[in-house]
mmCIF file of N, CA and C in Angstrom:
data_model
loop_
_atom_site.group_PDB
_atom_site.id
_atom_site.type_symbol
_atom_site.label_atom_id
_atom_site.label_comp_id
_atom_site.label_asym_id
_atom_site.label_seq_id
_atom_site.Cartn_x
_atom_site.Cartn_y
_atom_site.Cartn_z
ATOM 1 N N MET B 680 0.957 -7.643 13.413
ATOM 2 C CA MET B 680 0.972 -5.959 12.830
ATOM 3 C C MET B 680 2.142 -6.114 12.178
ATOM 4 N N ARG B 681 3.024 -6.941 12.616
ATOM 5 C CA ARG B 681 4.336 -6.640 11.486
ATOM 6 C C ARG B 681 4.156 -7.352 10.391
ATOM 7 N N GLN B 682 3.153 -8.497 10.286
ATOM 8 C CA GLN B 682 2.874 -8.758 8.750
ATOM 9 C C GLN B 682 2.364 -7.703 8.145
ATOM 10 N N LEU B 683 0.755 -7.229 8.603
ATOM 11 C CA LEU B 683 0.872 -5.755 8.100
ATOM 12 C C LEU B 683 1.524 -5.147 7.277
ATOM 13 N N LEU B 684 2.521 -4.434 8.341
ATOM 14 C CA LEU B 684 3.259 -3.352 7.946
ATOM 15 C C LEU B 684 4.292 -4.226 6.235
ATOM 16 N N LEU B 685 4.565 -5.224 6.962
ATOM 17 C CA LEU B 685 5.430 -5.913 5.510
ATOM 18 C C LEU B 685 4.500 -6.077 4.341
ATOM 19 N N LEU B 686 3.344 -6.468 4.485
ATOM 20 C CA LEU B 686 2.110 -6.456 3.415
ATOM 21 C C LEU B 686 2.160 -4.873 2.534
ATOM 22 N N PHE B 687 1.602 -4.203 3.287
ATOM 23 C CA PHE B 687 1.747 -2.534 3.008
ATOM 24 C C PHE B 687 2.971 -2.157 2.297
ATOM 25 N N PHE B 688 3.976 -2.364 2.750
ATOM 26 C CA PHE B 688 5.402 -1.963 2.307
ATOM 27 C C PHE B 688 5.682 -2.744 0.705
ATOM 28 N N SER B 689 5.499 -3.723 1.023
ATOM 29 C CA SER B 689 5.623 -4.797 -0.624
ATOM 30 C C SER B 689 4.613 -4.275 -1.497
ATOM 31 N N ILE B 690 3.155 -4.186 -0.951
ATOM 32 C CA ILE B 690 2.268 -3.943 -1.943
ATOM 33 C C ILE B 690 3.020 -2.101 -2.893
ATOM 34 N N ALA B 691 3.025 -1.136 -1.533
ATOM 35 C CA ALA B 691 3.884 -0.110 -2.107
ATOM 36 C C ALA B 691 4.832 -0.057 -3.027
ATOM 37 N N ALA B 692 6.032 -1.009 -2.330
ATOM 38 C CA ALA B 692 7.392 -1.029 -3.477
ATOM 39 C C ALA B 692 6.868 -1.738 -4.652
ATOM 40 N N GLY B 693 6.228 -2.658 -5.030
ATOM 41 C CA GLY B 693 5.645 -3.304 -6.190
ATOM 42 C C GLY B 693 4.789 -2.071 -6.970
ATOM 43 N N TYR B 694 3.913 -1.441 -6.247
ATOM 44 C CA TYR B 694 3.213 -0.467 -7.063
ATOM 45 C C TYR B 694 4.170 0.447 -7.464
ATOM 46 N N GLY B 695 5.181 1.060 -6.895
ATOM 47 C CA GLY B 695 6.208 2.029 -7.305
ATOM 48 C C GLY B 695 7.024 1.475 -8.679
ATOM 49 N N LEU B 696 7.378 -0.024 -8.511
ATOM 50 C CA LEU B 696 8.135 -0.548 -9.524
ATOM 51 C C LEU B 696 7.644 -0.532 -10.655
ATOM 52 N N TRP B 697 6.345 -0.926 -10.417
ATOM 53 C CA TRP B 697 5.117 -0.910 -11.675
ATOM 54 C C TRP B 697 5.377 0.367 -12.096
ATOM 55 N N LEU B 698 5.006 0.950 -11.648
ATOM 56 C CA LEU B 698 4.692 2.470 -12.286
ATOM 57 C C LEU B 698 6.161 3.542 -12.877
ATOM 58 N N LEU B 699 7.312 2.930 -12.013
ATOM 59 C CA LEU B 699 8.152 3.657 -12.872
ATOM 60 C C LEU B 699 9.180 2.872 -13.924
ATOM 61 N N THR B 700 8.518 1.656 -14.096
ATOM 62 C CA THR B 700 8.850 0.817 -15.300
ATOM 63 C C THR B 700 8.743 1.243 -16.636
ATOM 64 N N ARG B 701 7.920 2.077 -16.742
ATOM 65 C CA ARG B 701 7.297 2.278 -17.976
ATOM 66 C C ARG B 701 8.123 3.820 -18.139
ATOM 67 N N PRO B 702 8.618 4.015 -19.604
ATOM 68 C CA PRO B 702 9.703 5.029 -19.803
ATOM 69 C C PRO B 702 9.148 6.387 -19.645
ATOM 70 N N LEU B 703 7.852 6.499 -20.314
ATOM 71 C CA LEU B 703 7.519 7.787 -20.262
ATOM 72 C C LEU B 703 6.845 8.582 -18.967
ATOM 73 N N VAL B 704 6.756 7.681 -18.186
ATOM 74 C CA VAL B 704 6.431 7.928 -16.783
ATOM 75 C C VAL B 704 7.912 8.810 -15.771
ATOM 76 N N ARG B 705 8.918 8.176 -15.969
ATOM 77 C CA ARG B 705 9.957 8.131 -15.138
ATOM 78 C C ARG B 705 10.413 10.118 -15.046
ATOM 79 N N PRO B 706 10.428 10.807 -16.081
ATOM 80 C CA PRO B 706 10.169 11.992 -15.589
ATOM 81 C C PRO B 706 9.690 13.023 -14.859
ATOM 82 N N GLU B 707 8.569 12.563 -14.508
ATOM 83 C CA GLU B 707 7.419 12.706 -13.772
ATOM 84 C C GLU B 707 7.369 12.092 -12.536
ATOM 85 N N GLN B 708 8.364 12.068 -12.090
ATOM 86 C CA GLN B 708 8.560 11.317 -10.549
ATOM 87 C C GLN B 708 7.621 11.995 -9.297
ATOM 88 N N ILE B 709 8.221 13.335 -9.479
ATOM 89 C CA ILE B 709 7.184 13.822 -8.262
ATOM 90 C C ILE B 709 5.836 14.087 -8.621
ATOM 91 N N GLY B 710 5.429 14.296 -9.737
ATOM 92 C CA GLY B 710 4.329 14.679 -9.945
ATOM 93 C C GLY B 710 3.099 13.098 -9.719
ATOM 94 N N LEU B 711 4.081 11.749 -10.040
ATOM 95 C CA LEU B 711 3.754 10.792 -9.783
ATOM 96 C C LEU B 711 3.314 9.952 -8.377
ATOM 97 N N ILE B 712 4.264 10.727 -7.386
ATOM 98 C CA ILE B 712 4.176 10.586 -5.825
ATOM 99 C C ILE B 712 2.684 11.348 -5.430
ATOM 100 N N LYS B 713 2.774 12.467 -6.118
ATOM 101 C CA LYS B 713 1.520 13.173 -5.657
ATOM 102 C C LYS B 713 0.254 12.178 -5.963
ATOM 103 N N ARG B 714 0.134 12.131 -7.372
ATOM 104 C CA ARG B 714 -1.129 11.429 -7.984
ATOM 105 C C ARG B 714 -1.440 10.105 -7.265
ATOM 106 N N HIS B 715 -0.595 9.369 -6.942
ATOM 107 C CA HIS B 715 -0.813 8.314 -6.471
ATOM 108 C C HIS B 715 -0.672 8.009 -4.817
ATOM 109 N N GLY B 716 -0.373 9.062 -4.331
ATOM 110 C CA GLY B 716 -0.478 8.908 -2.872
ATOM 111 C C GLY B 716 -1.482 8.447 -2.550
ATOM 112 N N LEU B 717 -2.771 9.037 -2.901
ATOM 113 C CA LEU B 717 -3.851 8.868 -2.426
ATOM 114 C C LEU B 717 -4.250 7.371 -2.462
ATOM 115 N N ARG B 718 -4.036 6.673 -3.408
ATOM 116 C CA ARG B 718 -4.065 4.972 -3.640
ATOM 117 C C ARG B 718 -3.542 4.346 -2.909
ATOM 118 N N LEU B 719 -1.846 4.899 -2.470
ATOM 119 C CA LEU B 719 -1.207 3.977 -0.924
ATOM 120 C C LEU B 719 -1.995 4.432 -0.088
ATOM 121 N N ALA B 720 -2.490 5.680 0.562
ATOM 122 C CA ALA B 720 -3.269 5.901 1.393
ATOM 123 C C ALA B 720 -4.531 4.998 1.758
ATOM 124 N N ALA B 721 -5.069 4.809 0.682
ATOM 125 C CA ALA B 721 -6.104 3.773 1.054
ATOM 126 C C ALA B 721 -5.858 2.394 0.899
ATOM 127 N N VAL B 722 -4.806 2.111 0.453
ATOM 128 C CA VAL B 722 -4.369 0.746 0.701
ATOM 129 C C VAL B 722 -3.748 0.317 2.459
ATOM 130 N N ALA B 723 -3.134 1.562 2.673
ATOM 131 C CA ALA B 723 -3.040 1.401 4.210
ATOM 132 C C ALA B 723 -4.184 1.751 5.233
ATOM 133 N N LEU B 724 -5.054 2.220 4.671
ATOM 134 C CA LEU B 724 -6.399 2.217 5.295
ATOM 135 C C LEU B 724 -7.347 1.034 5.399
ATOM 136 N N VAL B 725 -7.370 0.470 4.323
ATOM 137 C CA VAL B 725 -7.716 -1.182 4.220
ATOM 138 C C VAL B 725 -6.918 -2.149 5.207
ATOM 139 N N LEU B 726 -5.513 -1.877 5.388
ATOM 140 C CA LEU B 726 -4.975 -2.519 5.941
ATOM 141 C C LEU B 726 -5.123 -2.214 7.711
ATOM 142 N N LEU B 727 -5.257 -0.911 8.047
ATOM 143 C CA LEU B 727 -5.777 -0.805 9.295
ATOM 144 C C LEU B 727 -7.222 -0.968 9.375
ATOM 145 N N ALA B 728 -7.865 -1.055 8.702
ATOM 146 C CA ALA B 728 -9.307 -1.699 9.064
ATOM 147 C C ALA B 728 -9.003 -3.437 9.117
ATOM 148 N N MET B 729 -8.541 -3.976 8.396
ATOM 149 C CA MET B 729 -7.997 -5.551 8.625
ATOM 150 C C MET B 729 -7.560 -5.728 10.296
ATOM 151 N N LEU B 730 -6.787 -4.729 10.601
ATOM 152 C CA LEU B 730 -6.208 -5.096 11.971
ATOM 153 C C LEU B 730 -7.614 -5.108 12.951
ATOM 154 N N VAL B 731 -8.064 -3.640 12.621
ATOM 155 C CA VAL B 731 -9.101 -3.666 13.598
ATOM 156 C C VAL B 731 -10.391 -4.493 13.728
ATOM 157 N N VAL B 732 -10.446 -4.928 12.272
ATOM 158 C CA VAL B 732 -11.489 -6.419 12.592
ATOM 159 C C VAL B 732 -10.726 -7.697 13.272
ATOM 160 N N ALA B 733 -9.626 -7.957 13.089
ATOM 161 C CA ALA B 733 -8.405 -8.609 13.934
ATOM 162 C C ALA B 733 -8.891 -8.903 15.294
ATOM 163 N N TYR B 734 -9.188 -7.269 15.918
ATOM 164 C CA TYR B 734 -8.612 -7.234 17.166
ATOM 165 C C TYR B 734 -10.221 -7.493 17.771
ATOM 166 N N PHE B 735 -11.316 -6.968 17.069
ATOM 167 C CA PHE B 735 -12.921 -7.210 17.581
ATOM 168 C C PHE B 735 -13.096 -8.511 17.362
ATOM 169 N N VAL B 736 -12.896 -9.523 16.236
ATOM 170 C CA VAL B 736 -13.555 -10.801 15.951
ATOM 171 C C VAL B 736 -12.335 -11.665 16.262
ATOM 172 N N PRO B 737 -12.194 -12.363 17.179
ATOM 173 C CA PRO B 737 -11.161 -13.213 17.672
ATOM 174 C C PRO B 737 -11.422 -14.406 16.724
ATOM 175 N N SER B 738 -12.205 -14.459 16.198
ATOM 176 C CA SER B 738 -12.368 -15.871 14.998
ATOM 177 C C SER B 738 -11.266 -15.938 14.192
ATOM 178 N N THR B 739 -11.152 -14.498 13.550
ATOM 179 C CA THR B 739 -10.417 -14.376 12.395
ATOM 180 C C THR B 739 -8.718 -14.413 12.857
ATOM 181 N N LYS B 740 -8.040 -14.729 12.119
ATOM 182 C CA LYS B 740 -6.695 -15.244 12.562
ATOM 183 C C LYS B 740 -5.688 -14.601 11.699
ATOM 184 N N LEU B 741 -5.914 -13.087 11.418
ATOM 185 C CA LEU B 741 -5.073 -11.993 11.179
ATOM 186 C C LEU B 741 -3.793 -11.629 11.752
ATOM 187 N N LEU B 742 -3.868 -11.773 12.869
ATOM 188 C CA LEU B 742 -2.497 -11.554 14.127
ATOM 189 C C LEU B 742 -1.884 -12.385 14.201
#
């Protein structure tokens, strides 16, 4: 679980840094968060699905 949380936060931080390094986007930070929140939620959903798969399929070593 700890690895999945670390993976999610590192992906979210990297994605945010990648978007904020573009100079034209910096003034629109609030709109940027609203626009890309769905993408970050999708990443969280994929990581949660990986956790569920790791729980039900013991041969996978995700945990």
